[in-house]
Coordinates of C-alpha atoms in Angstrom, one line a residue:
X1215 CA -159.4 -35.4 -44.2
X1216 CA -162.5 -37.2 -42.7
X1217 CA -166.0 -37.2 -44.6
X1218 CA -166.7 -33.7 -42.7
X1219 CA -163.8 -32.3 -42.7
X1220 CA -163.7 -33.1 -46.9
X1221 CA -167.4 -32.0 -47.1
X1222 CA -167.0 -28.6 -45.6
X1223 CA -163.9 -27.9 -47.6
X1224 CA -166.0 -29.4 -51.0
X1225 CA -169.2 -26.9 -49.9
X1226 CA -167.6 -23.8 -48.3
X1227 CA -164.4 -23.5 -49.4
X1228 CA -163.8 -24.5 -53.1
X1229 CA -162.2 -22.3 -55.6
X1230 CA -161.7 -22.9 -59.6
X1231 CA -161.6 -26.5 -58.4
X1232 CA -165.5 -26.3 -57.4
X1233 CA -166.3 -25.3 -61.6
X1234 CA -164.4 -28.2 -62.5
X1235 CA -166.5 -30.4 -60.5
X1236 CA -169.6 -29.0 -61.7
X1237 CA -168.7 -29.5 -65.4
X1238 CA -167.6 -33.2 -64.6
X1239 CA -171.4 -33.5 -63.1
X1240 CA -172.8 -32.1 -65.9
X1241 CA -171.0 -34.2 -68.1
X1242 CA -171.8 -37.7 -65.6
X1243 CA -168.0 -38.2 -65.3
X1244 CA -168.2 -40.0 -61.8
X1245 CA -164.9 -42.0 -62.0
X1246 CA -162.9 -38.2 -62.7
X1247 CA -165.2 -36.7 -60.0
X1248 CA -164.2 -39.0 -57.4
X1249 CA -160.5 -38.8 -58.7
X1250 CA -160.5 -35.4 -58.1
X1251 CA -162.1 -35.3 -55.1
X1252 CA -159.9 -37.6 -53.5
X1253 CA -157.1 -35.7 -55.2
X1254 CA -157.9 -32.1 -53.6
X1255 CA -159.2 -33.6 -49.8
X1256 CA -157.0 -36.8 -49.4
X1257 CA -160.5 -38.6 -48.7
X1258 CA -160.2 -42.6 -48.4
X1259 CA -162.6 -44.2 -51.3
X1260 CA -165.5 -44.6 -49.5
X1261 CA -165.8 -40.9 -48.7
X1262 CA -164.9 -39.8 -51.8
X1263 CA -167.8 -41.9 -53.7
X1264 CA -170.4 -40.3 -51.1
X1265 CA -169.1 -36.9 -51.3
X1266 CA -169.9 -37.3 -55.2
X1267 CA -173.5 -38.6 -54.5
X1268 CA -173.6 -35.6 -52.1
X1269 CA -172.6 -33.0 -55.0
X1270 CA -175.0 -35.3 -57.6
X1271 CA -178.1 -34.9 -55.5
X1272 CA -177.1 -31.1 -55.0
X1273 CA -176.1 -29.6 -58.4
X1274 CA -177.2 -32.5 -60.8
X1275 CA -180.2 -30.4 -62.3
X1276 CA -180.2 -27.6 -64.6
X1277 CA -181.3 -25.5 -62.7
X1278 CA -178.7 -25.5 -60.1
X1279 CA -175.7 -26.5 -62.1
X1280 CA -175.1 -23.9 -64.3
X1281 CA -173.0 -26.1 -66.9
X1282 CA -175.8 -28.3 -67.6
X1283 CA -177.5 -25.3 -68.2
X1284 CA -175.0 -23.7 -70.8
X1285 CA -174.4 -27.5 -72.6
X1286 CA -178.4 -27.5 -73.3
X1287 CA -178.1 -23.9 -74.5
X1288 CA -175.1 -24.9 -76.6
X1289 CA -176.8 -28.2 -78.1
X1290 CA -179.8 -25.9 -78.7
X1291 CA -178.2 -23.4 -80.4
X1292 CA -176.0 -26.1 -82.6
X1293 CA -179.6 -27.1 -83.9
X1294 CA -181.0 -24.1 -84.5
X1295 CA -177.6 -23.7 -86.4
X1296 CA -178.4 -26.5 -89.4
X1297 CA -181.9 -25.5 -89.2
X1298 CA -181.4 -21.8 -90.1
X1299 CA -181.4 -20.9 -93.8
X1300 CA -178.5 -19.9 -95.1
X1301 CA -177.1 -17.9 -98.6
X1302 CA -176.6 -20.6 -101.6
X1303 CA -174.1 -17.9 -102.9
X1304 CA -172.1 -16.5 -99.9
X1305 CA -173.0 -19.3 -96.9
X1306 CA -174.5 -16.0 -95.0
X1307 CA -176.7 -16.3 -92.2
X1308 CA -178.0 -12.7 -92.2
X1309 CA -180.4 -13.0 -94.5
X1310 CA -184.4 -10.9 -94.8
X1311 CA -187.4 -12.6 -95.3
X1312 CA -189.0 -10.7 -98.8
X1313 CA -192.1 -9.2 -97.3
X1314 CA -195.6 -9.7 -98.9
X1315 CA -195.7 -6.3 -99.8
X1316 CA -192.3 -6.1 -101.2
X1317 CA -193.2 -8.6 -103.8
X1318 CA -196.7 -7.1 -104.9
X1319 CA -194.6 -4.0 -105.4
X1320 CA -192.7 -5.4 -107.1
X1321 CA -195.3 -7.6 -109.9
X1322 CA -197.7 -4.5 -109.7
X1323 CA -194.4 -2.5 -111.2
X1324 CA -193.1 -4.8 -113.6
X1325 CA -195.7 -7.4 -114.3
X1326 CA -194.9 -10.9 -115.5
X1327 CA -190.9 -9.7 -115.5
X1328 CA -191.0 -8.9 -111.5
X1329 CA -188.2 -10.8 -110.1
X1330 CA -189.7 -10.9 -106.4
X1331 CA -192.4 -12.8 -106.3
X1332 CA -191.4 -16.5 -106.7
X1333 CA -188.2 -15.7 -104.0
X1334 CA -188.6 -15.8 -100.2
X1335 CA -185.2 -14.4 -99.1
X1336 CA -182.5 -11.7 -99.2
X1337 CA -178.9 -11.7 -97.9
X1338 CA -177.7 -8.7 -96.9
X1339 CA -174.5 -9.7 -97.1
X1340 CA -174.1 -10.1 -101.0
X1341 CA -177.6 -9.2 -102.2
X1342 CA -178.7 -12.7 -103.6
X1343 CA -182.3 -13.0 -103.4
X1344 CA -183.9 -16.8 -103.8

């Protein structure tokens, strides 16, 4: 095929192929883009490398790449992964914040031997509070 004839078929008539070439954007993989591209139009070189700038300048953002989109959303939630607490006893993430009130229940019931006050969480999984 001829730079046209490859950038019509890249543009307008991709399948699965066309996700596979916007992950390899997302992920800058310009020696495996041009690869495939060569592979699925039988493009020369030269054609090839511009049809990648081509797809680059077109879905090189986040906001019109989705998979650039889901890796930021998957880094972000990785983070916010080591940065939630966590049980010391079961490793559980589904944990309740002890509410204000809770605890001054809790030391207006029992006094000085109220439990509540010096802990900030719950787990609802196995009930630990710390």
């Amino acid at each position: 095929m001829n730079y046209q004839q490859s950038y019509n078929y890249i543009f307008n008539e991709i399948g699965d192929e066309g996700l596979e070439l916007l992950d390899l954007i997302a992920d800058n993989k310009t020696d495996e883009g041009i690869m495939l591209i060569k592979n699925l139009t039988s493009c020369n070189d030269e054609d090839a490398k511009q049809l990648w700038e081509d797809l680059k300048d077109k879905y090189g953002t986040s906001e019109t790449n989705p998979f650039i989109l889901s890796n930021d959303v998957l880094e972000k939630n990785a983070v916010r992964n080591t940065l939630s607490p966590k049980c010391p006893t079961c490793s559980s993430t589904n944990l309740k914040k002890i509410s204000v009130t809770s605890k001054a229940v809790n030391t207006a019931m029992f006094g000085i031997f109220g439990t509540k006050r010096h802990k900030t969480f719950h787990c609802n999984n196995c009930g630990y509070e710390w």
